[in-house]
Amino acid sequence: MWKWFHQLASPPHFYRLSAILSPWLAIPGLALIAYSTWQGLFVVPMDYQQGDAFRIIYVHVPTAYLSMMAYTIMATAGAVGLIWRIKLAHAVAAAAAPIGAAFTFLSLCTGSIWGRPMWGTWWEWGDPRMMSQLILLFLYFGYMALRGAIDDTAKADKAGAVLALVGIVNLVIVHFSVEWWSSLHQGQTVFRRGTMDAEMRLPLLLMILGFTLLFGSMLLRRIRTEVLYRERRTRWVREMILSPRGGS
Amino acid sequence: MNEPAREIPGIFAGLVATARRDLLLAWKRPGDVLNPLFFFAMVCTLFPLAVGPTAEQLEFSGPGVIWVAALLATLLSLNSLFLSDFEDGSLDQLLVSPQPLPALVLGKTLAHWLTAGLPLVLVSPVLAITYRMPFSVVGVMMLTLSLGTVSLSLLGSIGAALTVGLHRGTALLSLLILPLAMPVMILGANAVSLAAHGDVYTTGVWALGAYAAGSVSLAPYATAAALRISNE
Amino acid sequence: MDGFAMGGYGAYVWSCFALTFVIVVFSDWRARLRHKRVYRDIEVRLKALGDRE
């Protein structure tokens, strides 16, 4: 088990393996997304309260879910890198941040577009989830800005890990304080929970699964770039690039 | 007879010595303490000019404005927390000292709170009264501000430690700390608002107290780790 | 064409799906480009080192 783990965490091994793995995540992911997009847009009957606008949840929920998952991955990988000094973990954290920020931005945009016909406003300050997501986006920006400001990669890794860990503790507090705050101001009704028909729920679950697989493949691509850049002076990179077959 | 081993001062002595040194430095350079206070007062002056000076507007916006201004003033003072120590090399002395670094960091943060947070708390009633805040509410505001500025000093010390020695440090520090500081401001400003409306405000105060207690016990470790990383 | 109009909500629904598609594709395209650039930079450096020897 440990041997296998160490092998996986060794950069050249990971670099080779991820090239094989990536399409195996991307293809089923895209297929699932295509299928459930078709289902969600055309097949599933419309919601009796929200009409066809509810179809936005088929992109809103997966992006919101991944925005949080990416942050969890970023903080966990940062902690692993900090504690066990595994270099690959830091590459994972660095790669997760821009994807997480993109998904957070998307979940905010889709939530806002949903809010326009439902609440009659593009932006509802009183909605606790919108506020939490906005703060999450700021945390991503802070993380990426800190990394960008530090030239030394090893230093940027560790500083970023500390920030991500402080951020994840804080996100829990953000969640509760924002809930409390919006309860004071009688926040608007949010996406309804628990009352979805199975017919509507199945495409959503498939969509979440599809997006997760796609996210995995996007993450792998960025980790590969990070690994390649960090290992640019090593022998295996030189041998791979100068070999007659070439790498990618 | 063996010579007795040179005695190493305890953790508490280290904490107090660090705090006393920073307080002494602040005493010699009163501008560093006064500038954030002037900034605080000026931000509080901006809002009535921008929003309007009627009694209802002032009463309505007072708690929020004072809290936002306090947050920004604290942020302004945080940049210098480790900067001069970094520049003159005394930060390296902290890092190699036999006392645990988190304790020394706590001492520095304590000094920062005494020179930046506490003055804000003491000045805030004057500004609150200009915003027509009743005296009973002023007490709640001072309580939330003192708990809140403790948390802000500690949170800010993490950010200051992460950005020490970076060229674009100041703007970056704000970018890192503001999202982290939002819960503190939400709890504090809304507790004061609730008190102003005669509602139950204790939830906010307790939560702020819990936040302050949590940051006193956890933040020094994060700051110490960040300082070691920044000074590798 | 009522399937696309979605009872007046069509513009909102379609723009959400389109935006998601565009941003995901853009993000992955940028990542792909960066990978190629990093790869090429290393290749150029290695070739230059090889020529000097």
Short mmCIF file of C-alpha atoms in Angstrom, two decimals:
data_model
loop_
_atom_site.label_atom_id
_atom_site.label_comp_id
_atom_site.label_asym_id
_atom_site.label_seq_id
_atom_site.Cartn_x
_atom_site.Cartn_y
_atom_site.Cartn_z
CA MET A 1 0.00 0.00 0.00
CA TRP A 2 2.65 2.51 1.06
CA LYS A 3 4.93 1.43 -1.71
CA TRP A 4 2.17 1.95 -4.22
CA PHE A 5 1.43 5.33 -2.72
CA HIS A 6 5.04 6.44 -2.89
CA GLN A 7 5.25 5.30 -6.45
CA LEU A 8 2.17 7.32 -7.35
CA ALA A 9 3.57 10.37 -5.59
CA SER A 10 6.83 10.15 -7.51
CA PRO A 11 6.67 12.80 -10.25
CA PRO A 12 7.77 10.73 -13.29
CA HIS A 13 5.38 7.93 -12.42
CA PHE A 14 2.52 10.32 -11.85
CA TYR A 15 3.32 12.14 -15.08
CA ARG A 16 3.08 8.96 -17.12
CA LEU A 17 0.05 7.60 -15.30
CA SER A 18 -1.95 10.83 -15.50
CA ALA A 19 -1.54 10.95 -19.27
CA ILE A 20 -3.24 7.56 -19.48
CA LEU A 21 -5.84 8.35 -16.83
CA SER A 22 -6.95 11.77 -18.08
CA PRO A 23 -9.03 10.68 -21.10
CA TRP A 24 -10.63 7.93 -19.04
CA LEU A 25 -12.04 10.66 -16.83
CA ALA A 26 -12.80 13.20 -19.54
CA ILE A 27 -14.68 10.94 -21.96
CA PRO A 28 -17.22 9.41 -19.54
CA GLY A 29 -17.52 12.82 -17.87
CA LEU A 30 -18.37 14.59 -21.12
CA ALA A 31 -20.75 11.79 -22.10
CA LEU A 32 -22.59 12.07 -18.80
CA ILE A 33 -22.74 15.86 -19.09
CA ALA A 34 -24.07 15.64 -22.66
CA TYR A 35 -26.70 13.07 -21.67
CA SER A 36 -27.93 14.92 -18.61
CA THR A 37 -27.86 18.28 -20.40
CA TRP A 38 -30.19 16.82 -23.00
CA GLN A 39 -32.35 15.30 -20.27
CA GLY A 40 -32.35 18.44 -18.18
CA LEU A 41 -33.13 20.80 -21.04
CA PHE A 42 -35.64 18.84 -23.07
CA VAL A 43 -36.89 15.67 -21.38
CA VAL A 44 -37.49 16.49 -17.72
CA PRO A 45 -40.89 18.21 -17.22
CA MET A 46 -40.81 21.76 -15.96
CA ASP A 47 -41.13 22.64 -12.31
CA TYR A 48 -44.66 23.64 -11.29
CA GLN A 49 -43.42 26.64 -9.28
CA GLN A 50 -40.36 27.88 -11.14
CA GLY A 51 -41.35 26.86 -14.64
CA ASP A 52 -38.47 26.21 -16.98
CA ALA A 53 -36.08 28.45 -15.04
CA PHE A 54 -35.42 25.56 -12.65
CA ARG A 55 -33.38 23.93 -15.42
CA ILE A 56 -30.55 26.29 -14.44
CA ILE A 57 -29.89 24.09 -11.40
CA TYR A 58 -28.43 21.49 -13.75
CA VAL A 59 -25.39 23.72 -14.16
CA HIS A 60 -25.68 25.71 -10.95
CA VAL A 61 -25.54 22.85 -8.45
CA PRO A 62 -22.58 20.99 -10.02
CA THR A 63 -20.49 24.16 -10.27
CA ALA A 64 -21.34 25.20 -6.71
CA TYR A 65 -20.48 21.72 -5.47
CA LEU A 66 -17.17 21.66 -7.32
CA SER A 67 -16.26 25.15 -6.14
CA MET A 68 -16.30 23.85 -2.59
CA MET A 69 -14.71 20.53 -3.44
CA ALA A 70 -11.81 22.28 -5.17
CA TYR A 71 -11.16 24.36 -2.06
CA THR A 72 -11.25 21.24 0.12
CA ILE A 73 -8.79 19.53 -2.22
CA MET A 74 -6.59 22.62 -2.22
CA ALA A 75 -6.49 22.83 1.59
CA THR A 76 -6.10 19.08 2.10
CA ALA A 77 -3.31 18.86 -0.46
CA GLY A 78 -1.66 21.88 1.14
CA ALA A 79 -1.80 20.21 4.55
CA VAL A 80 -0.43 16.94 3.17
CA GLY A 81 2.39 18.83 1.47
CA LEU A 82 3.15 20.79 4.62
CA ILE A 83 3.10 17.82 7.00
CA TRP A 84 4.58 14.97 4.93
CA ARG A 85 6.60 17.20 2.58
CA ILE A 86 5.18 15.51 -0.51
CA LYS A 87 6.00 17.75 -3.46
CA LEU A 88 3.21 16.37 -5.62
CA ALA A 89 0.63 17.49 -3.04
CA HIS A 90 1.73 21.11 -3.46
CA ALA A 91 1.38 20.77 -7.22
CA VAL A 92 -2.18 19.51 -6.67
CA ALA A 93 -2.99 22.52 -4.48
CA ALA A 94 -1.55 24.96 -7.02
CA ALA A 95 -3.50 23.30 -9.82
CA ALA A 96 -6.83 23.21 -7.95
CA ALA A 97 -6.99 26.95 -7.26
CA PRO A 98 -7.71 28.35 -10.76
CA ILE A 99 -10.26 25.64 -11.52
CA GLY A 100 -11.96 26.21 -8.18
CA ALA A 101 -12.08 29.95 -8.83
CA ALA A 102 -13.60 29.34 -12.27
CA PHE A 103 -16.31 27.10 -10.83
CA THR A 104 -17.04 29.54 -8.00
CA PHE A 105 -17.41 32.32 -10.55
CA LEU A 106 -19.73 30.10 -12.62
CA SER A 107 -21.90 29.18 -9.66
CA LEU A 108 -22.24 32.87 -8.80
CA CYS A 109 -23.11 33.77 -12.40
CA THR A 110 -25.67 31.00 -12.84
CA GLY A 111 -27.17 31.76 -9.42
CA SER A 112 -27.44 35.39 -10.39
CA ILE A 113 -29.04 34.59 -13.76
CA TRP A 114 -31.50 32.30 -11.94
CA GLY A 115 -32.24 35.07 -9.47
CA ARG A 116 -33.20 37.57 -12.16
CA PRO A 117 -36.52 35.89 -13.15
CA MET A 118 -37.11 34.32 -9.71
CA TRP A 119 -36.31 37.17 -7.33
CA GLY A 120 -36.52 40.00 -9.86
CA THR A 121 -32.91 41.02 -9.18
CA TRP A 122 -29.52 40.06 -10.54
CA TRP A 123 -27.93 40.13 -7.15
CA GLU A 124 -29.51 39.43 -3.80
CA TRP A 125 -27.25 40.60 -0.99
CA GLY A 126 -29.52 38.97 1.54
CA ASP A 127 -29.02 35.43 0.28
CA PRO A 128 -26.58 33.59 2.55
CA ARG A 129 -25.34 31.15 -0.09
CA MET A 130 -24.54 33.89 -2.56
CA MET A 131 -22.59 35.72 0.13
CA SER A 132 -20.70 32.58 1.15
CA GLN A 133 -19.81 31.86 -2.47
CA LEU A 134 -18.66 35.43 -3.00
CA ILE A 135 -16.37 35.22 0.03
CA LEU A 136 -15.12 31.87 -1.28
CA LEU A 137 -14.25 33.57 -4.57
CA PHE A 138 -12.33 36.26 -2.66
CA LEU A 139 -10.44 33.54 -0.78
CA TYR A 140 -9.44 31.97 -4.10
CA PHE A 141 -8.28 35.36 -5.37
CA GLY A 142 -6.26 35.90 -2.20
CA TYR A 143 -4.66 32.47 -2.52
CA MET A 144 -3.72 32.99 -6.16
CA ALA A 145 -2.46 36.52 -5.48
CA LEU A 146 -0.24 35.26 -2.66
CA ARG A 147 1.19 32.52 -4.87
CA GLY A 148 1.72 35.00 -7.66
CA ALA A 149 3.58 37.43 -5.39
CA ILE A 150 6.14 34.86 -4.20
CA ASP A 151 8.82 33.99 -6.75
CA ASP A 152 10.24 30.94 -5.02
CA THR A 153 7.94 27.99 -5.77
CA ALA A 154 8.70 26.06 -2.59
CA LYS A 155 8.00 29.13 -0.49
CA ALA A 156 4.81 29.90 -2.41
CA ASP A 157 3.65 26.33 -1.83
CA LYS A 158 4.04 26.49 1.92
CA ALA A 159 2.68 30.01 2.33
CA GLY A 160 -0.30 29.08 0.17
CA ALA A 161 -0.91 25.96 2.24
CA VAL A 162 -1.02 27.98 5.46
CA LEU A 163 -3.44 30.44 3.89
CA ALA A 164 -5.67 27.68 2.49
CA LEU A 165 -5.84 25.99 5.89
CA VAL A 166 -6.68 29.21 7.69
CA GLY A 167 -9.24 29.84 4.96
CA ILE A 168 -10.99 26.51 5.34
CA VAL A 169 -11.37 26.95 9.10
CA ASN A 170 -12.71 30.39 8.37
CA LEU A 171 -15.15 29.19 5.70
CA VAL A 172 -17.10 27.26 8.33
CA ILE A 173 -17.37 30.43 10.41
CA VAL A 174 -18.28 32.45 7.30
CA HIS A 175 -21.08 29.99 6.63
CA PHE A 176 -22.61 30.28 10.09
CA SER A 177 -22.14 34.02 10.48
CA VAL A 178 -23.69 34.68 7.08
CA GLU A 179 -26.65 32.41 7.89
CA TRP A 180 -27.17 34.29 11.15
CA TRP A 181 -26.83 37.63 9.42
CA SER A 182 -29.36 36.80 6.69
CA SER A 183 -31.82 35.43 9.25
CA LEU A 184 -31.76 38.90 10.82
CA HIS A 185 -32.62 40.50 7.51
CA GLN A 186 -35.20 37.94 6.43
CA GLY A 187 -33.22 36.54 3.54
CA GLN A 188 -35.00 35.51 0.39
CA THR A 189 -35.99 31.92 -0.18
CA VAL A 190 -33.13 29.97 -1.64
CA PHE A 191 -33.20 26.99 -3.94
CA ARG A 192 -35.80 24.65 -2.51
CA ARG A 193 -34.46 21.52 -0.96
CA GLY A 194 -35.68 17.98 -0.80
CA THR A 195 -38.80 18.31 -2.87
CA MET A 196 -37.37 17.22 -6.19
CA ASP A 197 -38.95 14.37 -8.09
CA ALA A 198 -36.76 11.40 -8.88
CA GLU A 199 -37.29 12.21 -12.54
CA MET A 200 -35.63 15.60 -12.02
CA ARG A 201 -33.08 14.37 -9.52
CA LEU A 202 -31.47 11.60 -11.57
CA PRO A 203 -30.17 13.90 -14.34
CA LEU A 204 -28.88 16.25 -11.65
CA LEU A 205 -26.96 13.46 -9.95
CA LEU A 206 -25.57 12.31 -13.30
CA MET A 207 -24.63 15.90 -14.09
CA ILE A 208 -22.78 16.22 -10.79
CA LEU A 209 -20.97 12.95 -11.47
CA GLY A 210 -20.11 14.05 -15.01
CA PHE A 211 -18.81 17.41 -13.84
CA THR A 212 -16.76 15.72 -11.13
CA LEU A 213 -15.10 13.46 -13.70
CA LEU A 214 -14.47 16.42 -16.00
CA PHE A 215 -13.06 18.34 -13.06
CA GLY A 216 -10.75 15.42 -12.34
CA SER A 217 -9.41 15.49 -15.86
CA MET A 218 -9.01 19.29 -15.84
CA LEU A 219 -7.18 19.00 -12.53
CA LEU A 220 -4.88 16.29 -13.86
CA ARG A 221 -3.93 18.45 -16.82
CA ARG A 222 -2.96 21.35 -14.60
CA ILE A 223 -1.09 19.10 -12.16
CA ARG A 224 0.88 17.68 -15.10
CA THR A 225 1.92 21.18 -16.11
CA GLU A 226 2.90 22.02 -12.53
CA VAL A 227 4.91 18.79 -12.23
CA LEU A 228 6.66 19.39 -15.54
CA TYR A 229 7.57 22.94 -14.60
CA ARG A 230 8.77 22.03 -11.10
CA GLU A 231 10.82 19.08 -12.37
CA ARG A 232 12.26 20.95 -15.34
CA ARG A 233 15.84 20.49 -14.23
CA THR A 234 15.57 16.79 -13.40
CA ARG A 235 16.94 13.91 -15.38
CA TRP A 236 13.65 12.19 -16.16
CA VAL A 237 12.28 15.34 -17.79
CA ARG A 238 15.42 15.71 -19.87
CA GLU A 239 15.31 12.11 -20.95
CA MET A 240 11.62 12.28 -21.75
CA ILE A 241 11.87 15.46 -23.80
CA LEU A 242 15.08 14.55 -25.63
CA SER A 243 14.00 10.97 -26.32
CA PRO A 244 13.32 10.36 -30.03
CA ARG A 245 9.70 9.47 -29.34
CA GLY A 246 9.18 12.69 -27.42
CA GLY A 247 6.71 13.24 -24.60
CA SER A 248 3.79 15.54 -24.13
CA MET B 1 31.77 22.85 41.25
CA ASN B 2 29.95 23.03 37.98
CA GLU B 3 28.94 26.36 36.75
CA PRO B 4 25.13 26.50 36.72
CA ALA B 5 23.66 26.27 33.22
CA ARG B 6 22.69 29.64 31.89
CA GLU B 7 19.06 30.08 32.72
CA ILE B 8 16.67 30.44 29.83
CA PRO B 9 13.74 32.73 30.59
CA GLY B 10 10.36 31.02 30.54
CA ILE B 11 7.67 31.22 27.90
CA PHE B 12 5.78 33.91 29.72
CA ALA B 13 8.88 36.03 30.24
CA GLY B 14 9.55 35.82 26.50
CA LEU B 15 6.00 36.87 25.69
CA VAL B 16 6.13 39.83 28.04
CA ALA B 17 9.57 40.93 26.85
CA THR B 18 8.46 40.88 23.20
CA ALA B 19 5.31 42.81 24.01
CA ARG B 20 7.21 45.35 26.12
CA ARG B 21 9.76 45.94 23.39
CA ASP B 22 7.05 46.62 20.80
CA LEU B 23 5.21 48.91 23.16
CA LEU B 24 8.41 50.82 23.78
CA LEU B 25 8.97 51.15 20.04
CA ALA B 26 5.41 52.42 19.61
CA TRP B 27 5.99 54.93 22.41
CA LYS B 28 9.05 56.29 20.60
CA ARG B 29 7.14 56.60 17.33
CA PRO B 30 3.67 57.82 18.28
CA GLY B 31 2.82 58.52 14.64
CA ASP B 32 2.41 54.82 13.98
CA VAL B 33 -0.28 54.66 16.64
CA LEU B 34 -1.98 57.93 15.75
CA ASN B 35 -2.20 57.54 11.97
CA PRO B 36 -4.69 54.64 12.01
CA LEU B 37 -6.77 56.59 14.52
CA PHE B 38 -6.93 59.63 12.26
CA PHE B 39 -7.79 57.30 9.40
CA PHE B 40 -10.57 55.79 11.50
CA ALA B 41 -12.02 59.22 12.22
CA MET B 42 -11.75 60.29 8.59
CA VAL B 43 -13.55 57.22 7.24
CA CYS B 44 -16.32 57.90 9.74
CA THR B 45 -16.47 61.47 8.40
CA LEU B 46 -16.75 60.29 4.80
CA PHE B 47 -20.01 58.41 5.22
CA PRO B 48 -22.31 61.23 6.32
CA LEU B 49 -20.81 63.35 3.51
CA ALA B 50 -21.55 60.63 0.98
CA VAL B 51 -24.82 59.22 2.27
CA GLY B 52 -26.43 62.20 3.96
CA PRO B 53 -26.51 63.74 7.42
CA THR B 54 -30.14 63.24 8.54
CA ALA B 55 -30.75 61.71 11.95
CA GLU B 56 -32.35 58.51 10.62
CA GLN B 57 -29.53 57.91 8.15
CA LEU B 58 -26.92 58.38 10.87
CA GLU B 59 -28.67 56.13 13.36
CA PHE B 60 -29.21 53.49 10.73
CA SER B 61 -25.69 53.47 9.30
CA GLY B 62 -23.70 54.24 12.49
CA PRO B 63 -22.88 50.70 13.70
CA GLY B 64 -21.93 49.50 10.25
CA VAL B 65 -19.82 52.56 9.40
CA ILE B 66 -17.90 52.46 12.66
CA TRP B 67 -17.21 48.75 12.26
CA VAL B 68 -16.07 49.06 8.65
CA ALA B 69 -13.86 52.00 9.58
CA ALA B 70 -12.36 50.04 12.49
CA LEU B 71 -11.68 47.08 10.21
CA LEU B 72 -9.93 49.27 7.64
CA ALA B 73 -7.92 51.12 10.29
CA THR B 74 -6.74 47.83 11.79
CA LEU B 75 -5.75 46.66 8.33
CA LEU B 76 -3.74 49.84 7.84
CA SER B 77 -1.77 49.27 11.02
CA LEU B 78 -1.10 45.58 10.31
CA ASN B 79 1.36 46.13 7.52
CA SER B 80 4.05 47.33 9.92
CA LEU B 81 3.59 44.44 12.37
CA PHE B 82 6.64 42.47 11.21
CA LEU B 83 8.05 44.85 8.62
CA SER B 84 10.51 46.88 10.71
CA ASP B 85 11.65 43.71 12.49
CA PHE B 86 12.20 42.11 9.13
CA GLU B 87 14.17 45.07 7.84
CA ASP B 88 16.50 45.49 10.83
CA GLY B 89 17.01 41.75 11.30
CA SER B 90 15.42 41.42 14.73
CA LEU B 91 12.88 39.02 13.22
CA ASP B 92 15.72 36.53 12.74
CA GLN B 93 16.47 36.86 16.46
CA LEU B 94 12.86 35.95 17.24
CA LEU B 95 13.09 32.91 14.99
CA VAL B 96 16.24 31.52 16.67
CA SER B 97 15.25 32.36 20.23
CA PRO B 98 14.86 29.43 22.66
CA GLN B 99 11.28 30.38 23.54
CA PRO B 100 8.56 28.86 21.35
CA LEU B 101 7.83 31.18 18.46
CA PRO B 102 4.01 31.15 18.89
CA ALA B 103 4.42 32.64 22.37
CA LEU B 104 6.62 35.45 21.06
CA VAL B 105 4.19 36.04 18.23
CA LEU B 106 1.38 36.25 20.76
CA GLY B 107 3.42 38.88 22.59
CA LYS B 108 3.85 40.91 19.43
CA THR B 109 0.15 40.61 18.63
CA LEU B 110 -0.73 41.67 22.16
CA ALA B 111 1.41 44.78 21.71
CA HIS B 112 -0.26 45.40 18.35
CA TRP B 113 -3.68 45.18 19.90
CA LEU B 114 -2.70 47.53 22.73
CA THR B 115 -1.36 50.10 20.26
CA ALA B 116 -3.88 49.68 17.42
CA GLY B 117 -7.02 47.90 18.62
CA LEU B 118 -7.45 49.39 22.09
CA PRO B 119 -7.07 53.03 20.94
CA LEU B 120 -9.78 52.41 18.35
CA VAL B 121 -12.08 51.05 21.04
CA LEU B 122 -11.37 54.07 23.23
CA VAL B 123 -11.94 56.61 20.46
CA SER B 124 -15.05 54.93 19.06
CA PRO B 125 -17.53 56.37 21.63
CA VAL B 126 -16.75 59.92 20.44
CA LEU B 127 -17.57 58.95 16.87
CA ALA B 128 -20.58 56.90 17.94
CA ILE B 129 -22.06 59.89 19.73
CA THR B 130 -21.71 62.01 16.60
CA TYR B 131 -23.72 59.27 14.89
CA ARG B 132 -26.41 59.78 17.56
CA MET B 133 -25.89 56.40 19.13
CA PRO B 134 -27.51 56.06 22.58
CA PHE B 135 -25.16 55.45 25.52
CA SER B 136 -26.47 51.95 26.20
CA VAL B 137 -25.60 50.95 22.66
CA VAL B 138 -22.16 52.57 22.90
CA GLY B 139 -21.31 50.05 25.63
CA VAL B 140 -22.26 47.14 23.39
CA MET B 141 -20.28 48.67 20.55
CA MET B 142 -17.15 49.02 22.69
CA LEU B 143 -17.52 45.42 23.86
CA THR B 144 -17.91 44.03 20.32
CA LEU B 145 -15.11 46.26 19.05
CA SER B 146 -12.70 45.13 21.74
CA LEU B 147 -13.47 41.43 21.12
CA GLY B 148 -13.42 42.02 17.37
CA THR B 149 -10.14 43.91 17.24
CA VAL B 150 -8.47 41.12 19.23
CA SER B 151 -9.55 38.68 16.50
CA LEU B 152 -8.55 41.11 13.77
CA SER B 153 -5.06 41.62 15.25
CA LEU B 154 -4.55 37.86 15.45
CA LEU B 155 -5.96 37.10 11.99
CA GLY B 156 -4.01 40.02 10.60
CA SER B 157 -0.79 38.72 12.13
CA ILE B 158 -1.14 35.60 9.96
CA GLY B 159 -1.52 37.75 6.85
CA ALA B 160 1.33 40.05 7.88
CA ALA B 161 3.58 37.04 8.46
CA LEU B 162 2.71 35.57 5.06
CA THR B 163 3.40 38.81 3.20
CA VAL B 164 6.44 40.06 5.12
CA GLY B 165 9.29 40.84 2.75
CA LEU B 166 7.14 40.78 -0.39
CA HIS B 167 7.31 43.79 -2.66
CA ARG B 168 3.60 44.29 -3.18
CA GLY B 169 2.86 43.45 0.43
CA THR B 170 0.34 46.12 1.40
CA ALA B 171 -2.30 45.52 -1.25
CA LEU B 172 -1.81 41.79 -0.99
CA LEU B 173 -2.30 41.87 2.77
CA SER B 174 -5.71 43.52 2.36
CA LEU B 175 -6.68 40.96 -0.26
CA LEU B 176 -5.76 38.10 2.06
CA ILE B 177 -7.21 39.46 5.27
CA LEU B 178 -10.49 41.07 4.21
CA PRO B 179 -12.33 37.84 3.34
CA LEU B 180 -11.04 36.26 6.54
CA ALA B 181 -12.16 39.26 8.56
CA MET B 182 -15.69 39.37 7.15
CA PRO B 183 -17.26 37.08 9.78
CA VAL B 184 -15.87 39.27 12.56
CA MET B 185 -17.39 42.35 10.99
CA ILE B 186 -20.71 40.61 10.31
CA LEU B 187 -21.00 39.51 13.93
CA GLY B 188 -19.84 42.80 15.43
CA ALA B 189 -21.73 45.29 13.29
CA ASN B 190 -24.98 43.32 13.42
CA ALA B 191 -24.81 42.84 17.18
CA VAL B 192 -24.53 46.63 17.54
CA SER B 193 -27.40 47.15 15.08
CA LEU B 194 -29.56 44.73 17.03
CA ALA B 195 -28.75 46.52 20.27
CA ALA B 196 -29.65 49.84 18.63
CA HIS B 197 -33.06 48.44 17.70
CA GLY B 198 -33.56 47.06 21.20
CA ASP B 199 -33.35 43.43 20.07
CA VAL B 200 -31.44 40.53 21.61
CA TYR B 201 -27.81 40.99 20.59
CA THR B 202 -26.10 38.44 22.84
CA THR B 203 -25.72 35.81 20.09
CA GLY B 204 -23.36 38.07 18.18
CA VAL B 205 -21.37 38.96 21.28
CA TRP B 206 -20.97 35.33 22.35
CA ALA B 207 -19.97 34.32 18.84
CA LEU B 208 -17.42 37.14 18.75
CA GLY B 209 -16.08 36.01 22.09
CA ALA B 210 -15.78 32.45 20.80
CA TYR B 211 -14.03 33.72 17.68
CA ALA B 212 -11.59 35.75 19.79
CA ALA B 213 -10.90 32.76 22.05
CA GLY B 214 -10.39 30.51 19.05
CA SER B 215 -8.02 32.93 17.37
CA VAL B 216 -5.99 33.50 20.56
CA SER B 217 -5.38 29.77 20.79
CA LEU B 218 -4.87 28.94 17.09
CA ALA B 219 -3.67 32.03 15.19
CA PRO B 220 -0.22 32.29 16.88
CA TYR B 221 0.66 28.83 15.57
CA ALA B 222 -0.35 29.76 12.03
CA THR B 223 1.55 33.04 12.31
CA ALA B 224 4.65 31.28 13.61
CA ALA B 225 4.49 28.74 10.78
CA ALA B 226 4.03 31.56 8.25
CA LEU B 227 6.99 33.50 9.68
CA ARG B 228 9.24 30.47 9.39
CA ILE B 229 8.13 29.94 5.79
CA SER B 230 8.63 33.60 4.86
CA ASN B 231 12.13 33.66 6.33
CA GLU B 232 13.53 30.42 4.97
CA MET C 1 -39.74 26.50 -31.22
CA ASP C 2 -41.38 26.60 -27.79
CA GLY C 3 -38.82 24.09 -26.55
CA PHE C 4 -36.12 26.74 -26.87
CA ALA C 5 -38.16 29.67 -25.56
CA MET C 6 -39.02 27.77 -22.33
CA GLY C 7 -41.97 29.94 -21.51
CA GLY C 8 -39.95 33.15 -21.47
CA TYR C 9 -37.11 31.72 -19.38
CA GLY C 10 -35.18 30.50 -22.44
CA ALA C 11 -32.67 33.36 -22.45
CA TYR C 12 -31.77 32.76 -18.81
CA VAL C 13 -31.48 28.99 -19.11
CA TRP C 14 -29.53 29.02 -22.36
CA SER C 15 -27.15 31.73 -21.21
CA CYS C 16 -26.36 29.72 -18.08
CA PHE C 17 -25.53 26.59 -20.04
CA ALA C 18 -23.58 28.58 -22.64
CA LEU C 19 -21.60 30.48 -20.02
CA THR C 20 -20.68 27.29 -18.20
CA PHE C 21 -19.60 25.69 -21.45
CA VAL C 22 -17.52 28.72 -22.50
CA ILE C 23 -15.73 29.12 -19.19
CA VAL C 24 -14.96 25.42 -18.76
CA VAL C 25 -13.63 25.21 -22.32
CA PHE C 26 -11.69 28.46 -21.94
CA SER C 27 -10.12 27.29 -18.67
CA ASP C 28 -9.07 23.96 -20.14
CA TRP C 29 -7.80 25.61 -23.32
CA ARG C 30 -5.65 27.97 -21.25
CA ALA C 31 -4.32 25.02 -19.26
CA ARG C 32 -3.48 23.15 -22.47
CA LEU C 33 -1.71 26.21 -23.87
CA ARG C 34 0.29 26.66 -20.70
CA HIS C 35 1.34 23.02 -20.76
CA LYS C 36 2.58 23.36 -24.31
CA ARG C 37 4.48 26.54 -23.47
CA VAL C 38 6.14 25.01 -20.41
CA TYR C 39 7.06 21.95 -22.46
CA ARG C 40 8.51 24.03 -25.29
CA ASP C 41 10.49 26.26 -22.92
CA ILE C 42 12.13 23.23 -21.36
CA GLU C 43 12.77 21.73 -24.78
CA VAL C 44 14.42 24.93 -26.06
CA ARG C 45 16.59 25.17 -22.95
CA LEU C 46 17.63 21.53 -23.17
CA LYS C 47 18.43 21.82 -26.88
CA ALA C 48 20.51 24.94 -26.23
CA LEU C 49 22.41 23.12 -23.50
CA GLY C 50 22.94 20.15 -25.83
CA ASP C 51 24.32 22.33 -28.62
CA ARG C 52 26.81 23.98 -26.32
CA GLU C 53 28.31 20.68 -25.26
#
